[in-house]
PDB file of C-alpha atoms in Angstrom:
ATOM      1  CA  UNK A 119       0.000   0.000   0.000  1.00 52.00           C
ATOM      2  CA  UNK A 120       2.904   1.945  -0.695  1.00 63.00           C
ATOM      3  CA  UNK A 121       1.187   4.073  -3.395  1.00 67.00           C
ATOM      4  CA  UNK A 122      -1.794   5.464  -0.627  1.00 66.00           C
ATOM      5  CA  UNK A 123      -1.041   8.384   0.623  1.00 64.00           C
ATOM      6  CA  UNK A 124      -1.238   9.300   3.987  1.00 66.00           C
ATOM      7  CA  UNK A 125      -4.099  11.152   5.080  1.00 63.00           C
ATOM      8  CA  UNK A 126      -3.454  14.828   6.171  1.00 67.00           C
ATOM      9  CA  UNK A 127      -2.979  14.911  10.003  1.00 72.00           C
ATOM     10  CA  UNK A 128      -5.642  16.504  12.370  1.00 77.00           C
ATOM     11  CA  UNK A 129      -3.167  18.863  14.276  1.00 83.00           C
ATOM     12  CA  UNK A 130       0.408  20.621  12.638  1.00 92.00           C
ATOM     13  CA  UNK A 131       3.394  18.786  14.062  1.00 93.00           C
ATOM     14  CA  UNK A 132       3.812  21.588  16.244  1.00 96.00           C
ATOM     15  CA  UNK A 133       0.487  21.683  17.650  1.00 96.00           C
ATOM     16  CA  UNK A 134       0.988  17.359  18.078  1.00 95.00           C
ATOM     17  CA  UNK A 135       4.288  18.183  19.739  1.00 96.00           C
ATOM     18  CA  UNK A 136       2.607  20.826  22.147  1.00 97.00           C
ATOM     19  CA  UNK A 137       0.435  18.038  22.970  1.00 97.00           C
ATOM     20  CA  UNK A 138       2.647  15.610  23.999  1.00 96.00           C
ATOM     21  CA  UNK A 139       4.720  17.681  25.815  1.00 97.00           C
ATOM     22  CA  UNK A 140       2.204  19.085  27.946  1.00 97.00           C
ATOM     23  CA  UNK A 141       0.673  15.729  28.741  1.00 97.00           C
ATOM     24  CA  UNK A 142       4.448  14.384  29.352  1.00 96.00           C
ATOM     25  CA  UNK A 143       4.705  17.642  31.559  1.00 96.00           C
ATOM     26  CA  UNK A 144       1.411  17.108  33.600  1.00 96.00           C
ATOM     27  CA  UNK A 145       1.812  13.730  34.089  1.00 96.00           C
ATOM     28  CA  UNK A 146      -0.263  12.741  37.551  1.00 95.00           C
ATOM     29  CA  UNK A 147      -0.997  16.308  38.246  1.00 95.00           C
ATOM     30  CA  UNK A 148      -4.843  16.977  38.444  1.00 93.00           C
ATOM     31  CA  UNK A 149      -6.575  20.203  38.816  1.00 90.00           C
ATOM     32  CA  UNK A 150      -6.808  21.805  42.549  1.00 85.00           C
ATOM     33  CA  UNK A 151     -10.840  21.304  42.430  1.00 78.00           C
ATOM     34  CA  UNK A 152     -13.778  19.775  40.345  1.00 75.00           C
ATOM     35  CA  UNK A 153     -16.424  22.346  39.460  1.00 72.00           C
ATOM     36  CA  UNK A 154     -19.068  19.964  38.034  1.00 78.00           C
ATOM     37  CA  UNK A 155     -20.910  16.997  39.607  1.00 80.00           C
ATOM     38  CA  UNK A 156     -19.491  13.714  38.788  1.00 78.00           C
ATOM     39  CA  UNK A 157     -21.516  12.082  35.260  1.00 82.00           C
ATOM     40  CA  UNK A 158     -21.493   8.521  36.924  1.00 84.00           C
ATOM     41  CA  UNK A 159     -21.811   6.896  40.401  1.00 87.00           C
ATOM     42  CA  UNK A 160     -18.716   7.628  42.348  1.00 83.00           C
ATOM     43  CA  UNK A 161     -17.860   5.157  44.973  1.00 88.00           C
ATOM     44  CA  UNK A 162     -17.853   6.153  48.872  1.00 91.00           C
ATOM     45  CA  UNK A 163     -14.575   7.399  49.864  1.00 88.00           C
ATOM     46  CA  UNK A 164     -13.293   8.112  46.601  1.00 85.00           C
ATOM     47  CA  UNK A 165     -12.698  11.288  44.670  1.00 83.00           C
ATOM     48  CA  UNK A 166     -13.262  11.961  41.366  1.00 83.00           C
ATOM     49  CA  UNK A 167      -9.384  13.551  39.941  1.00 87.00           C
ATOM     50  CA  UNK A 168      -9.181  15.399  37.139  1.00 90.00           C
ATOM     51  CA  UNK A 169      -6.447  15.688  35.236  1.00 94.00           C
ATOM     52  CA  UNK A 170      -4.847  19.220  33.930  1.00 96.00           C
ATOM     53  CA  UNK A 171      -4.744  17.927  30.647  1.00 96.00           C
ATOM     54  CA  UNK A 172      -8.228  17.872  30.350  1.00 94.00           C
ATOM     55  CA  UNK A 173      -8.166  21.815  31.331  1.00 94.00           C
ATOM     56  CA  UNK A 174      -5.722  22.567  28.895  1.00 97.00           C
ATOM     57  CA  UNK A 175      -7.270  20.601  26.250  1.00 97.00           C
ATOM     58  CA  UNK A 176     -10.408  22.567  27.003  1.00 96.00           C
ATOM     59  CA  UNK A 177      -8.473  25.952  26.708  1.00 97.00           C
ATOM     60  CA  UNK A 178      -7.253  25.072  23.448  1.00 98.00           C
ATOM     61  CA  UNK A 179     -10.370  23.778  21.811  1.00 97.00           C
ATOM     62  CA  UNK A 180     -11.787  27.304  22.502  1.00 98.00           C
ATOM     63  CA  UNK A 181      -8.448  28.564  21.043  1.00 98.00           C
ATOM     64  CA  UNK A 182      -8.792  26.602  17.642  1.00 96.00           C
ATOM     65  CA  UNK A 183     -12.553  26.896  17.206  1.00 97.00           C
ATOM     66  CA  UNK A 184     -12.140  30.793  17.536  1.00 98.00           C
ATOM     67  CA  UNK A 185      -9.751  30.527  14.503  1.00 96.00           C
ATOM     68  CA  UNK A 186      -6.116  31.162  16.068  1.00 97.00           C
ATOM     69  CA  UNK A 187      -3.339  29.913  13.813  1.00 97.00           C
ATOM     70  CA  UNK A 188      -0.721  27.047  15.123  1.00 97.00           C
ATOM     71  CA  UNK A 189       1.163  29.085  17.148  1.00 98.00           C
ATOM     72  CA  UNK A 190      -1.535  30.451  19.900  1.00 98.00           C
ATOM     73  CA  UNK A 191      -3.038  27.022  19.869  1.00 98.00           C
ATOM     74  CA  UNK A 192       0.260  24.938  20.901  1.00 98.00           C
ATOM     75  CA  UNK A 193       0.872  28.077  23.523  1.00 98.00           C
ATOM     76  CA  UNK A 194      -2.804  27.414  25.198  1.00 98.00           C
ATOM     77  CA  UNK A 195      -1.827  23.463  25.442  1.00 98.00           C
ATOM     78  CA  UNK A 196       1.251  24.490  27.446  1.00 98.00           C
ATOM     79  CA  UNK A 197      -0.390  27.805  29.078  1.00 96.00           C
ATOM     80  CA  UNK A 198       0.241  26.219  32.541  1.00 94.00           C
ATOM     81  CA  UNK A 199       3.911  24.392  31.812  1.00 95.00           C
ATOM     82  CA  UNK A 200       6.017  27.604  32.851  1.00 92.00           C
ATOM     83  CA  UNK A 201       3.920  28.594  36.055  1.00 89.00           C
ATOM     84  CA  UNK A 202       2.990  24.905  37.330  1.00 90.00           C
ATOM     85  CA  UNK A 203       5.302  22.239  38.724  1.00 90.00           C
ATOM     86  CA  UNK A 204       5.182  18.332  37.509  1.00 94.00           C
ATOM     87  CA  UNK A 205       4.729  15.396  39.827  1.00 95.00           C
ATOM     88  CA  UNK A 206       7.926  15.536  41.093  1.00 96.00           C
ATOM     89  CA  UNK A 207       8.005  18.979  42.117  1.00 92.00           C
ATOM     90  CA  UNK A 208      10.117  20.002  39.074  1.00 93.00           C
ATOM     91  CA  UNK A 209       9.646  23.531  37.278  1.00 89.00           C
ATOM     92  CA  UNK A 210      10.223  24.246  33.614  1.00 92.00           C
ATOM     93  CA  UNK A 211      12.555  26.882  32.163  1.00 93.00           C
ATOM     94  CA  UNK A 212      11.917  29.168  29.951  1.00 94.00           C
ATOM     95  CA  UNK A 213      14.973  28.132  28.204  1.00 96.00           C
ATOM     96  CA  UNK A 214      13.583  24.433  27.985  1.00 96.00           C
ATOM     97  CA  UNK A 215      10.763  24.841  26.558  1.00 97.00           C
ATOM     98  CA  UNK A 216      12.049  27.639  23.731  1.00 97.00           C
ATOM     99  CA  UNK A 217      13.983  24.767  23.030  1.00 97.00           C
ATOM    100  CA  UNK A 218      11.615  22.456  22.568  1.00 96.00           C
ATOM    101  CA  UNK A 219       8.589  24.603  20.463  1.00 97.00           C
ATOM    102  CA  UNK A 220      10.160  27.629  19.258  1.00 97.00           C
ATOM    103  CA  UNK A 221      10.647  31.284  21.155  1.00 98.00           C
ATOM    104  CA  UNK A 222       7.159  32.158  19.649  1.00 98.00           C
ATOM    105  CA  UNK A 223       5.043  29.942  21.382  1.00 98.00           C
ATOM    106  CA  UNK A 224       7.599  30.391  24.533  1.00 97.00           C
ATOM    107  CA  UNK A 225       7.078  34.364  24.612  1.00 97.00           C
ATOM    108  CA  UNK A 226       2.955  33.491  24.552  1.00 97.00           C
ATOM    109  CA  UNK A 227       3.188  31.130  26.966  1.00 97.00           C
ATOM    110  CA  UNK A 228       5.363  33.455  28.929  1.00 93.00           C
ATOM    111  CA  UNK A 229       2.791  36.337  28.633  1.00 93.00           C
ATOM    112  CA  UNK A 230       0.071  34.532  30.322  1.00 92.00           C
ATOM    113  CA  UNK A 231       2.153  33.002  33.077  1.00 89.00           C
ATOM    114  CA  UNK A 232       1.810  34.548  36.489  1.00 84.00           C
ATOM    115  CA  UNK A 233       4.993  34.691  38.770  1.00 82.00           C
ATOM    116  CA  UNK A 234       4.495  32.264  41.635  1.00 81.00           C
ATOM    117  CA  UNK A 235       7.746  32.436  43.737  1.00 80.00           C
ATOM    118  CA  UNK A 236       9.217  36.027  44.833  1.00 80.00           C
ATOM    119  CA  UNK A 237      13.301  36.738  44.715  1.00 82.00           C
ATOM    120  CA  UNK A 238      13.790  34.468  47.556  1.00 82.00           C
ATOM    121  CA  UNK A 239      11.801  31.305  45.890  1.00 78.00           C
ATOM    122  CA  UNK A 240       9.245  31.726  48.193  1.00 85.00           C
ATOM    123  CA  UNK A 241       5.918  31.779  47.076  1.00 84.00           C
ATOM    124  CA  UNK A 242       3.998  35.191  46.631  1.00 87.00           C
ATOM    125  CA  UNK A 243       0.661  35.652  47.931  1.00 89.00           C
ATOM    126  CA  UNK A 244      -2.666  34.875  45.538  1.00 86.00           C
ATOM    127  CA  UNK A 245      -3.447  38.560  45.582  1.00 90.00           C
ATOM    128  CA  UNK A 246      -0.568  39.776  44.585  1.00 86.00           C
ATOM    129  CA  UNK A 247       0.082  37.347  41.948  1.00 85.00           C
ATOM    130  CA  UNK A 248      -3.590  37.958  40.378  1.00 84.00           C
ATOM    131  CA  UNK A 249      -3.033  41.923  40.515  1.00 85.00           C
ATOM    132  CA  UNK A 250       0.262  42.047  38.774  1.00 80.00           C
ATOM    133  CA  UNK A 251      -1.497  39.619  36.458  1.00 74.00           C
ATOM    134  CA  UNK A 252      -4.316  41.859  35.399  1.00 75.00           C
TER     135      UNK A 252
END
């Protein structure tokens, strides 16, 4: 079946490369708290987890369907990569993840990033962090 092309992919390489890395990055992290009632039977004593991939997926469906280009899509799949820490309590750089998708996306991703730790690595207070946000 060598002469069958192959069909034209649903996402650019960069967007299928912002993917992975953002589920690689995310890995057994789950969002702080679960905003809709369960759709099934949960069982007593158990929570229902949900992972941040599922956010970020969300994000960048809205992203797509409003008709940004490659770019601002891949950036909303790794909106949270910069400010949020993996599993094992790891941060990414900057410099890592220029390397990995391009300064373009990085400087987006940068933009939307609040700064979590002060000078001193210590973590700065909510309010502070959504003010010099807005």
């Amino acid at each position: 079946m060598d002469d069958v092309p192959d069909p034209d992919p649903l996402f650019s390489p960069l967007i299928e490369h912002a993917i992975e890395l953002s589920a690689q990055w995310h890995d057994g992290t789950y969002r702080k708290s679960v905003w809709r009632d369960p759709a099934f039977e949960v069982p007593e004593g158990k929570e229902i987890q949900i992972p941040v991939i599922a956010h970020l997926a969300a994000v960048a469906s809205i992203v797509h369907r409003a008709g940004w280009d490659e770019t601002v899509v891949a950036a909303a799949y790794l909106h949270d990569a910069i400010e949020d820490m993996n599993e094992h309590g790891q941060r990414l750089r900057r410099k890592q993840l220029r390397d990995a998708v391009g300064a373009e996306v990085t400087r987006l991703v940068a933009q939307v990033s609040e700064q979590k730790l002060n000078d001193d690595g210590e973590m700065r207070p909510w309010r502070d962090r959504k003010e010099d946000y807005l």
